[in-house]
XYZ file of C-alpha atoms in Angstrom:
723
model
C 61.798 157.319 108.580
C 62.980 159.125 105.432
C 63.443 157.775 101.932
C 67.106 157.158 101.114
C 68.094 158.450 97.618
C 71.740 158.446 96.547
C 73.349 161.437 94.821
C 74.292 159.134 91.930
C 70.592 158.405 91.345
C 69.768 162.127 91.472
C 72.564 162.956 88.981
C 71.413 160.185 86.633
C 67.805 161.398 86.735
C 68.924 164.988 86.105
C 70.894 163.909 83.010
C 67.802 162.081 81.683
C 65.762 165.274 82.058
C 68.544 167.464 80.613
C 68.972 169.455 83.821
C 72.319 170.948 84.827
C 72.370 170.641 88.621
C 75.230 173.155 88.906
C 72.940 175.855 87.541
C 70.116 175.118 89.999
C 69.759 177.419 93.033
C 68.757 174.920 95.739
C 67.887 177.686 98.220
C 65.279 179.097 95.844
C 63.285 175.832 95.788
C 60.282 175.845 98.140
C 57.686 173.149 98.710
C 53.954 173.894 98.695
C 52.639 174.697 102.190
C 52.041 171.522 104.169
C 53.541 169.286 101.463
C 56.231 166.817 102.522
C 55.905 164.391 99.579
C 55.396 161.596 102.107
C 58.981 161.984 103.361
C 58.394 162.168 107.091
C 60.982 163.765 109.338
C 61.816 162.078 112.636
C 61.677 165.525 114.249
C 58.430 166.644 112.617
C 56.356 166.396 115.782
C 59.030 168.021 117.934
C 59.393 170.989 115.573
C 55.661 171.625 115.413
C 55.003 171.364 119.142
C 57.017 173.431 121.589
C 55.266 171.917 124.608
C 56.652 168.427 124.045
C 59.139 167.407 126.722
C 62.685 167.189 125.442
C 63.499 163.510 125.517
C 67.214 163.634 124.775
C 68.989 166.836 125.805
C 72.482 165.387 125.749
C 72.944 165.371 129.549
C 70.444 162.693 130.553
C 73.283 160.431 131.725
C 74.724 162.990 134.192
C 73.753 163.360 137.862
C 74.629 166.071 140.376
C 75.452 164.911 143.918
C 75.066 167.658 146.544
C 75.743 167.877 150.320
C 79.250 166.414 150.025
C 81.935 167.379 152.554
C 83.888 170.537 151.721
C 87.515 169.396 151.854
C 90.973 170.959 151.253
C 93.275 169.760 148.442
C 95.053 167.156 150.603
C 91.739 165.297 151.197
C 90.426 165.702 147.634
C 91.681 162.334 146.379
C 90.350 160.444 149.407
C 86.849 161.940 148.993
C 86.926 161.255 145.263
C 87.759 157.583 145.885
C 84.881 157.261 148.367
C 82.394 158.750 145.902
C 83.704 156.626 143.029
C 83.386 153.469 145.137
C 79.749 154.263 145.986
C 78.630 155.137 142.461
C 80.657 152.625 140.446
C 78.596 149.851 142.099
C 75.506 151.116 140.288
C 76.893 151.546 136.774
C 79.976 152.284 134.713
C 81.298 155.817 135.196
C 82.801 157.217 132.022
C 86.510 157.915 131.903
C 86.916 161.374 133.380
C 83.221 161.271 134.262
C 83.638 162.234 137.958
C 84.308 165.924 138.493
C 84.360 167.866 141.766
C 84.858 171.586 141.104
C 87.074 173.539 143.523
C 87.269 177.168 144.615
C 89.917 178.991 142.544
C 91.388 180.765 145.603
C 91.114 178.259 148.465
C 91.222 175.123 146.277
C 88.557 173.629 148.534
C 85.663 171.682 147.061
C 82.222 173.309 146.770
C 80.385 170.365 148.350
C 78.967 168.874 145.145
C 80.149 166.858 142.153
C 79.072 165.738 138.682
C 79.021 162.061 137.667
C 78.610 160.947 134.055
C 77.433 157.376 133.338
C 77.436 155.502 130.056
C 73.622 155.414 129.826
C 70.695 157.540 131.052
C 69.178 154.432 132.668
C 72.218 154.002 134.923
C 72.023 157.663 135.893
C 68.322 157.303 136.760
C 69.019 154.276 138.965
C 71.901 156.104 140.679
C 69.640 159.060 141.470
C 66.892 156.802 142.787
C 69.144 154.654 144.979
C 71.491 157.306 146.433
C 69.236 160.302 146.936
C 69.149 160.573 150.727
C 72.245 158.381 151.163
C 73.792 159.077 154.582
C 77.558 159.475 154.303
C 77.697 160.604 157.939
C 75.479 162.540 160.318
C 76.305 165.873 158.719
C 76.296 164.816 155.056
C 73.159 163.308 153.488
C 73.326 163.199 149.701
C 70.868 165.173 147.589
C 71.011 163.750 144.062
C 69.388 165.276 140.975
C 69.525 164.744 137.230
C 71.562 167.398 135.460
C 68.685 168.003 133.046
C 66.392 168.926 135.937
C 68.287 172.161 136.593
C 67.339 173.641 133.238
C 63.718 172.657 133.833
C 63.648 174.352 137.235
C 65.493 177.436 135.954
C 62.580 178.075 133.597
C 60.187 178.502 136.530
C 59.358 182.246 136.747
C 60.243 184.107 139.960
C 56.855 185.801 140.155
C 53.560 183.981 140.343
C 51.064 184.614 137.584
C 47.522 183.283 137.403
C 46.954 180.503 134.913
C 45.594 181.549 131.557
C 41.997 180.452 131.127
C 41.662 179.082 127.639
C 38.314 179.101 125.834
C 36.509 175.783 125.759
C 36.891 173.802 122.591
C 34.928 170.570 122.129
C 37.084 167.470 122.046
C 37.072 164.611 119.613
C 34.107 162.241 119.591
C 35.967 159.053 120.449
C 32.870 156.862 120.047
C 31.777 158.106 116.621
C 32.752 154.809 114.979
C 30.110 152.997 117.082
C 27.327 154.995 115.397
C 27.907 153.572 111.907
C 24.460 153.254 110.335
C 25.452 149.920 108.771
C 26.644 148.521 112.130
C 30.004 147.627 110.612
C 33.177 146.839 112.499
C 36.611 148.294 111.892
C 39.986 146.627 111.678
C 43.549 147.854 111.331
C 46.330 146.275 109.321
C 50.034 146.951 109.013
C 51.734 146.021 105.750
C 55.069 147.314 104.524
C 55.473 150.907 105.678
C 51.710 151.600 105.753
C 49.161 151.326 108.540
C 45.537 151.297 107.372
C 42.153 151.313 109.132
C 39.161 149.812 107.266
C 35.459 149.211 107.638
C 34.546 145.566 107.135
C 31.850 146.027 104.486
C 30.613 142.460 104.140
C 27.531 143.474 102.145
C 29.749 144.780 99.357
C 32.271 141.967 99.912
C 35.162 144.407 100.228
C 36.867 146.578 102.841
C 36.300 150.332 102.861
C 39.335 152.477 103.696
C 38.890 154.815 106.667
C 42.396 156.136 107.249
C 45.876 155.448 105.920
C 49.269 156.697 107.026
C 52.818 155.784 106.108
C 55.457 155.342 108.830
C 52.746 155.703 111.480
C 54.604 153.469 113.931
C 58.195 152.345 114.381
C 57.346 148.831 115.554
C 53.695 147.797 116.053
C 50.154 149.024 116.725
C 47.609 148.128 119.394
C 43.948 148.932 120.043
C 42.926 149.803 123.578
C 40.692 147.113 125.196
C 37.439 149.003 124.565
C 38.431 150.236 121.105
C 38.571 153.928 122.050
C 42.226 154.487 121.135
C 44.820 153.166 118.718
C 48.351 153.152 120.130
C 51.551 153.463 118.121
C 55.084 152.805 119.362
C 58.101 155.001 118.535
C 61.703 155.479 119.595
C 60.717 158.489 121.691
C 57.707 156.855 123.344
C 54.113 155.838 122.651
C 51.142 157.791 121.265
C 47.387 157.220 121.197
C 45.049 158.279 118.382
C 41.298 158.553 117.881
C 38.522 160.856 116.745
C 35.539 161.367 114.471
C 36.338 160.851 110.806
C 40.113 160.629 111.003
C 42.627 159.664 113.636
C 44.106 162.623 115.503
C 46.775 162.448 118.156
C 45.209 162.450 121.617
C 48.260 162.078 123.863
C 51.999 161.384 123.890
C 53.812 159.278 126.460
C 57.525 160.060 126.598
C 59.580 156.909 127.156
C 62.828 156.635 125.133
C 63.456 153.276 123.424
C 60.080 151.864 124.503
C 59.608 148.273 123.332
C 56.306 147.056 124.833
C 53.021 148.646 125.924
C 49.950 147.361 127.764
C 46.585 149.016 128.487
C 44.556 148.494 131.633
C 41.153 146.816 130.950
C 39.251 150.075 131.442
C 41.719 152.083 129.301
C 42.578 154.430 132.170
C 46.272 153.556 132.284
C 49.059 152.588 129.909
C 52.180 150.676 130.936
C 55.326 151.188 128.842
C 58.479 149.089 129.008
C 62.096 149.527 127.908
C 65.361 147.771 128.616
C 68.945 148.951 128.258
C 71.927 146.734 127.659
C 74.450 147.071 130.503
C 77.926 148.448 129.969
C 79.332 145.449 131.824
C 78.497 142.189 129.980
C 78.307 140.357 133.301
C 75.403 142.508 134.430
C 71.771 142.051 133.363
C 69.656 144.472 131.350
C 68.328 147.544 133.134
C 64.528 147.716 132.977
C 62.283 150.782 133.142
C 58.479 150.607 133.410
C 56.214 153.661 133.460
C 52.501 153.721 134.258
C 50.792 156.659 132.536
C 47.352 158.155 132.950
C 45.971 157.803 129.404
C 43.831 160.952 129.555
C 46.427 163.358 131.007
C 49.698 161.701 130.003
C 51.007 161.985 133.568
C 53.389 159.341 134.933
C 51.571 157.824 137.902
C 54.352 155.428 138.951
C 57.635 154.135 137.582
C 59.548 150.955 138.320
C 63.272 150.506 137.652
C 65.675 147.657 138.237
C 67.568 144.776 136.686
C 65.926 142.291 134.344
C 66.391 139.591 136.996
C 63.771 141.328 139.132
C 61.122 140.995 136.397
C 61.675 137.463 135.068
C 59.351 135.516 137.387
C 56.320 133.847 135.789
C 54.375 134.736 132.648
C 55.351 134.407 128.991
C 58.666 135.819 127.896
C 58.669 139.276 126.344
C 62.056 140.831 125.566
C 65.396 140.308 127.282
C 63.885 137.319 129.098
C 61.458 139.534 131.031
C 57.918 138.220 131.692
C 55.213 140.121 129.827
C 52.996 141.580 130.943
C 55.011 142.347 134.055
C 51.918 143.773 135.774
C 48.558 142.024 135.467
C 45.415 144.080 135.942
C 42.533 143.102 138.186
C 39.267 142.018 136.600
C 36.655 144.441 135.298
C 37.001 147.924 133.843
C 37.435 149.747 137.168
C 41.233 149.477 136.890
C 41.456 149.470 140.667
C 44.202 146.880 141.215
C 47.274 145.547 139.433
C 49.798 142.981 140.595
C 53.147 141.396 139.768
C 54.739 138.095 140.697
C 57.909 138.138 142.782
C 59.972 135.601 144.663
C 57.631 134.059 147.268
C 55.294 137.074 147.007
C 52.515 138.571 144.911
C 52.710 142.354 145.091
C 49.249 143.918 144.692
C 49.023 147.679 144.057
C 45.981 149.933 144.142
C 45.587 152.823 141.702
C 44.313 155.373 144.208
C 47.870 155.944 145.461
C 49.810 153.552 143.178
C 51.395 151.976 146.226
C 51.335 148.478 147.698
C 47.959 147.429 149.025
C 48.183 147.691 152.833
C 51.868 148.585 152.314
C 52.898 144.931 152.085
C 52.901 142.103 149.572
C 50.924 138.897 149.768
C 53.458 136.320 150.965
C 53.031 132.864 149.399
C 55.979 130.512 149.734
C 57.196 129.144 146.369
C 54.323 130.634 144.318
C 55.054 130.267 140.593
C 51.986 131.658 138.813
C 48.797 133.656 139.375
C 45.916 135.129 137.382
C 43.002 137.499 137.992
C 39.335 136.748 137.520
C 38.189 138.649 134.381
C 35.310 140.278 136.289
C 36.029 140.266 140.051
C 38.940 141.185 142.361
C 39.854 137.524 142.891
C 43.333 136.065 142.400
C 43.973 132.397 141.650
C 47.505 131.153 142.314
C 49.462 127.941 141.983
C 52.100 126.585 144.383
C 53.985 123.407 143.321
C 54.916 120.528 145.601
C 57.628 121.074 148.192
C 59.894 118.778 150.153
C 59.959 116.022 147.556
C 56.198 115.631 147.639
C 55.764 115.769 151.399
C 53.965 119.090 151.023
C 51.305 118.875 148.258
C 50.840 121.369 145.480
C 47.822 123.645 145.773
C 45.606 126.088 143.945
C 44.217 128.908 146.078
C 41.749 131.744 145.563
C 42.340 135.054 147.354
C 39.836 137.882 147.689
C 41.191 141.407 147.196
C 41.533 143.839 148.971
C 41.184 141.729 152.117
C 43.759 139.157 150.892
C 41.789 136.408 152.607
C 41.914 132.908 151.145
C 38.387 131.960 150.092
C 39.115 128.521 148.565
C 41.977 126.044 148.387
C 42.542 122.699 146.720
C 45.525 120.431 147.465
C 46.955 118.475 144.537
C 49.291 115.470 144.608
C 51.933 114.103 142.191
C 51.701 117.272 140.107
C 53.968 117.768 137.094
C 52.452 120.999 135.764
C 49.394 123.191 136.168
C 47.536 125.683 133.950
C 44.633 127.958 134.921
C 41.802 129.000 132.543
C 39.216 131.596 133.621
C 35.873 131.738 131.832
C 35.183 135.216 130.369
C 32.311 135.990 132.747
C 34.340 134.866 135.758
C 31.793 132.132 136.546
C 34.207 129.221 136.246
C 37.890 128.443 136.698
C 39.387 125.354 135.082
C 42.684 124.114 136.476
C 44.416 121.686 134.129
C 46.599 119.382 136.241
C 49.252 117.131 134.733
C 50.019 114.318 137.194
C 52.601 111.572 137.414
C 51.439 107.975 137.507
C 52.468 105.860 140.481
C 55.539 104.622 138.610
C 56.340 108.227 137.565
C 57.140 106.932 134.075
C 54.220 108.695 132.410
C 51.838 111.627 132.893
C 48.049 111.857 132.708
C 45.819 114.922 132.803
C 42.717 115.899 134.739
C 40.793 119.080 135.492
C 39.651 120.759 138.702
C 36.568 122.850 137.859
C 35.759 125.700 140.288
C 32.205 127.103 140.249
C 33.076 130.624 141.403
C 29.562 132.094 141.614
C 28.035 129.254 143.608
C 27.955 129.032 147.385
C 31.259 127.933 148.987
C 32.784 127.608 145.489
C 32.304 123.862 144.900
C 35.011 122.011 142.967
C 34.345 119.184 140.535
C 37.028 116.719 139.437
C 36.820 116.029 135.717
C 38.766 113.550 133.601
C 38.468 112.456 129.982
C 37.203 108.974 129.189
C 40.788 108.111 128.300
C 42.713 110.034 130.919
C 46.014 109.198 129.208
C 45.075 111.335 126.201
C 47.328 114.340 125.689
C 45.515 117.678 126.074
C 46.275 119.810 123.021
C 43.901 122.731 123.650
C 41.186 123.874 126.090
C 38.737 126.765 125.672
C 35.692 128.104 127.543
C 32.621 129.322 125.693
C 32.305 133.102 126.226
C 29.014 134.083 127.852
C 28.097 130.425 128.238
C 28.524 127.279 130.273
C 30.306 124.996 127.819
C 33.915 124.177 127.070
C 35.833 122.303 124.388
C 38.929 120.108 124.605
C 41.237 118.825 121.859
C 42.798 115.582 123.024
C 44.654 112.585 121.651
C 48.100 111.373 120.670
C 47.673 110.681 116.943
C 48.049 113.026 113.975
C 44.269 113.534 113.969
C 43.082 114.172 117.533
C 39.521 114.128 118.879
C 37.508 117.150 120.010
C 35.023 116.839 122.865
C 32.393 119.300 124.074
C 31.059 119.475 127.629
C 28.563 121.592 129.569
C 28.783 122.690 133.203
C 25.011 122.325 133.605
C 22.587 119.532 132.855
C 18.813 119.786 132.548
C 16.963 117.222 134.675
C 13.189 117.381 134.794
C 13.354 120.921 133.372
C 15.640 121.956 136.232
C 19.250 123.048 135.678
C 21.668 120.944 137.729
C 25.315 121.858 138.370
C 27.035 118.850 136.888
C 29.495 118.333 134.036
C 27.857 116.522 131.132
C 29.378 115.420 127.858
C 27.724 116.766 124.689
C 29.632 115.019 121.902
C 33.051 113.932 120.616
C 34.263 114.605 117.079
C 36.686 111.916 115.965
C 39.883 112.408 113.969
C 39.933 116.137 113.253
C 42.769 118.100 111.646
C 42.767 120.706 114.394
C 45.091 121.930 117.113
C 43.427 125.225 118.149
C 39.963 126.340 119.301
C 38.366 129.722 118.590
C 34.951 130.369 120.166
C 32.794 133.152 118.799
C 32.618 136.051 121.310
C 28.842 135.562 121.339
C 29.183 131.829 122.046
C 27.327 129.036 120.246
C 29.750 128.837 117.270
C 33.349 127.663 117.302
C 36.090 127.314 114.707
C 38.197 124.170 114.900
C 41.486 125.252 113.356
C 44.522 123.363 112.162
C 47.482 125.732 112.257
C 51.175 125.136 111.569
C 51.458 121.466 110.564
C 47.802 121.321 109.449
C 48.280 124.215 106.973
C 45.212 126.276 107.857
C 42.346 123.751 107.945
C 39.101 125.338 109.239
C 35.847 123.773 110.438
C 32.907 125.982 111.456
C 30.889 124.127 114.084
C 27.478 124.911 115.616
C 27.595 123.705 119.233
C 23.851 124.240 119.784
C 22.953 121.842 116.988
C 26.191 119.807 117.234
C 26.745 119.963 113.499
C 29.391 121.241 111.108
C 28.214 124.249 109.125
C 31.138 124.448 106.684
C 34.791 123.629 106.167
C 37.464 125.775 104.590
C 41.154 126.313 104.249
C 43.512 129.257 104.454
C 46.852 127.807 103.454
C 49.698 128.652 105.867
C 47.393 130.711 108.153
C 49.218 132.088 111.193
C 46.442 134.032 112.956
C 42.693 133.595 113.490
C 40.544 136.351 115.017
C 36.796 136.772 115.545
C 35.361 140.255 115.231
C 33.930 141.582 118.540
C 30.325 140.779 117.558
C 30.955 137.191 116.474
C 29.559 137.836 112.986
C 32.809 137.540 111.052
C 36.127 135.760 111.287
C 39.507 136.861 109.943
C 42.316 134.490 109.058
C 45.728 135.886 108.175
C 49.139 134.875 106.911
C 51.685 137.308 108.315
C 55.295 137.874 107.307
C 56.312 134.875 109.395
C 55.993 133.256 105.960
C 57.452 134.905 102.880
C 54.582 133.802 100.640
C 50.777 133.996 100.680
C 50.764 137.136 102.851
C 47.326 138.666 103.377
C 43.984 137.977 105.048
C 40.588 136.417 104.415
C 37.232 137.478 105.907
C 34.678 134.715 106.569
C 31.096 134.769 107.787
C 30.319 133.081 111.113
C 28.998 130.031 109.235
C 32.078 129.537 107.093
C 31.335 131.433 103.867
C 34.386 133.194 102.424
C 33.406 136.817 101.853
C 36.593 138.317 100.421
C 40.346 137.831 100.289
C 43.028 140.541 100.291
C 46.692 139.923 99.443
C 49.333 142.158 101.029
C 53.091 141.911 100.688
C 55.102 142.217 103.922
C 51.941 141.796 105.975
C 52.667 142.218 109.703
C 49.466 142.749 111.700
C 45.685 142.404 111.627
C 43.542 143.534 114.583
C 39.792 143.947 114.894
C 38.742 147.085 116.725
C 37.249 145.987 120.087
C 33.817 147.140 121.160
C 32.797 148.242 124.665
C 30.309 146.012 126.520
C 26.685 146.261 125.447
C 24.467 148.693 127.369
C 21.569 146.254 127.125
C 20.686 144.055 130.069
C 20.973 140.261 129.653
C 17.173 140.078 129.820
C 16.826 142.578 126.973
C 19.381 140.717 124.853
C 17.489 137.476 125.447
C 14.209 139.154 124.467
C 15.772 140.420 121.215
C 17.103 136.943 120.436
C 13.629 135.435 120.914
C 12.016 138.039 118.643
C 14.812 138.210 116.099
C 12.505 137.626 113.137
C 10.584 140.779 113.981
C 13.767 142.872 113.929
C 15.410 141.046 111.041
C 12.835 142.136 108.432
C 14.216 145.667 108.501
C 17.786 144.508 108.001
C 16.847 141.956 105.355
C 15.318 144.789 103.346
C 18.456 146.874 103.857
C 20.565 143.941 102.668
C 18.366 143.535 99.588
C 18.697 147.264 98.845
C 22.465 146.980 99.076
C 22.521 143.933 96.789
C 20.327 145.795 94.282
C 22.628 148.777 94.509
C 25.657 146.555 93.969
C 23.935 144.945 90.955
C 23.133 148.397 89.569
C 26.715 149.525 90.097
C 27.960 146.387 88.341
C 25.574 147.016 85.422
C 26.801 150.610 85.168
C 30.406 149.421 85.316
C 29.861 146.987 82.459
C 28.013 149.625 80.433
C 30.885 152.037 81.011
C 33.435 149.439 79.899
C 31.412 148.687 76.746
C 31.138 152.394 75.920
C 34.880 152.825 76.447
C 35.532 149.888 74.101
C 33.208 151.201 71.404
C 34.763 154.640 71.702
C 38.242 153.139 71.343
C 37.205 151.131 68.255
C 35.563 154.211 66.659
C 38.699 156.255 67.311
C 40.947 153.757 65.518
C 38.463 153.345 62.623
C 38.467 157.093 62.122
C 42.264 157.181 62.193
C 42.371 154.310 59.705
C 40.093 156.217 57.335
C 42.108 159.436 57.684
C 45.309 157.592 56.670
C 43.712 155.990 53.534
C 45.152 158.475 51.061
C 48.612 158.078 52.590
C 48.431 154.300 52.192
C 47.354 154.654 48.525
C 50.292 156.972 47.913
C 52.689 154.404 49.370
C 51.236 151.695 47.077
C 51.469 153.793 43.928
C 47.815 154.776 43.774
C 46.466 151.314 44.450
C 43.645 151.193 46.966
C 44.939 148.760 49.579
C 41.615 148.692 51.378
C 40.160 146.572 48.521
C 42.348 143.700 49.690
C 40.308 143.630 52.841
C 37.148 143.309 50.708
C 38.277 140.147 48.862
C 35.461 137.638 48.443
C 36.027 133.973 49.120
C 33.989 131.242 47.339
C 33.809 127.582 48.150
C 34.595 125.274 45.206
C 33.851 121.571 45.305
C 36.482 119.322 43.679
C 36.069 115.614 42.915
C 38.908 113.322 43.875
C 39.469 109.724 42.654
C 39.944 107.620 45.740
C 39.094 104.072 44.432
C 41.460 102.305 42.019
C 41.038 98.651 40.961
C 43.693 96.140 41.775
C 44.085 95.225 38.092
C 45.031 98.735 37.108
C 47.541 98.990 39.899
C 49.092 95.660 38.939
C 49.296 96.734 35.261
C 51.054 99.895 36.126
C 53.558 97.986 38.163
C 54.215 95.534 35.315
C 54.838 98.380 32.887
C 57.449 99.732 35.212
């Protein structure tokens, strides 16, 4: 994106500076090496890197169809009509866009033709669907993109061994994890700038790591483990990372890309684009590419109409569900799946083909989700036949596709599935009709995934007619929270999946407490568990309550007016609340401690995004983490001393700052006193030799004056009579 400056503005500025533009030799002006004055060219990367694939060569919408019949002039029109009929079903052929060259002497065709579509996407679909098309026994189409010919023509005729390049060490992509202050990073996008910061809570301010203008054309996204930062551009996506500054690690060519999605283990990146059809009656054409993040190679692509990708999930763009493909649990990135009509198509990444070469057939399936940690799929099938066939939730084990658990449900209106982060529990929220079907009540089916035979417990609120506003599992724990109620101030209840009986843990849901009448409609558990923020967004204008679930007490309350987003850092030590450009005012973010203390607030105009940088899982065993928690006081002494040193340093810096300001003030006063003294003779001259400074030395004395305030009535009356 370049800065737009009109010639009128340039002429006006030149007149102010007294410059005659007609006398300036523009060709003689050169910029300093490497200086672009922050005016970034759209083609900068392409000009500097000859290896980058050419994304738009001008012929991307043209295909070449080979192995056509060779016909004389009298059959030319008939063959042309046949070809036009076949290829016009796929997309709109441009006027004059079908050309079959002929021999200049015999006037017979050469056996191939060129077809030009309105869009490259239509050409790609035509190549994919008609390559190998059998016109008759002797003529099987061979279809290629016109651009491919130039690529293949560059292949040398003689083989040459590959050049062995000297080894150069790569970027340390985990350097940020070695910060000696154990700080976390976050990225923000405001205006035209994207900025990465350290969250320096000790100094109560962010510390800038990296800043770049026009870094992305739409949005930014961290990879799930925090290794890479992805940016999205018209030509495709890019990932960045490194030691002290962000360097480009890989490009992924995908013109007009709109959405991206990483696999949990960061091995793959899915990119998505859609193209408006030439015919308004048709649906958008969709292209999805799956890239290997390390090599940039396209492992698999999917193309088709938007109708083929609209089943299930939340809407992305053009009505398409996003993410289209959902990755299997864990960081192995072994499986991914998509929902289709009456099927769930599961793919494996070894060959990027369908698992067992066939989809999992489930009649009328409407939704599914993966366990976060295991290759287990949960799916929901609604009632069929007017209620004669009950709804059901089923669990399927992958890769065997065997059903390991099923629960039939009756009178179901809607169903939502919530997996606990460790994959230990699955909560199925079931909205059911009453017998009269005039109202709906809600209950939960709680699956204990890790226990033998996966037992299911039916759970209902004390008032089962309460509306469920929000549900959330405790990460790394066994508790969950529910916001429920119909009034403007709902209740919040906490439950545990285990109960202690005679010092023995029993698998049974037990209620912990209920908080009455809270201004909250969203729940945000700390990633480490134990603490939760009860948030009132939208209509509640950013009310915050920091709650300790271990002690069942409120630690603090706060408010971030008009807050739109709430995000815990990956360690659970800090919380960020933000007001994005959804609102025109109050844009910016606030950083809080886990117990509700506001640490600092930053205002940013046109504030679009805030994202904490994720951290990879800890290398410590659960036993070691538990041991550290028990002996925290032993470890905390070191960090308490470090904190005290930082506070002392901050105090010293503040003292130095104040001393510097005082010295600057005294210097400024001395400067003006000296100037005043130097101009004394000039002032005397203006006053005719009179020393004006003596006026400033005038002495003031206090003089007491007596005042008559009491007059007798007789005197007053006499005076009046005389008048």
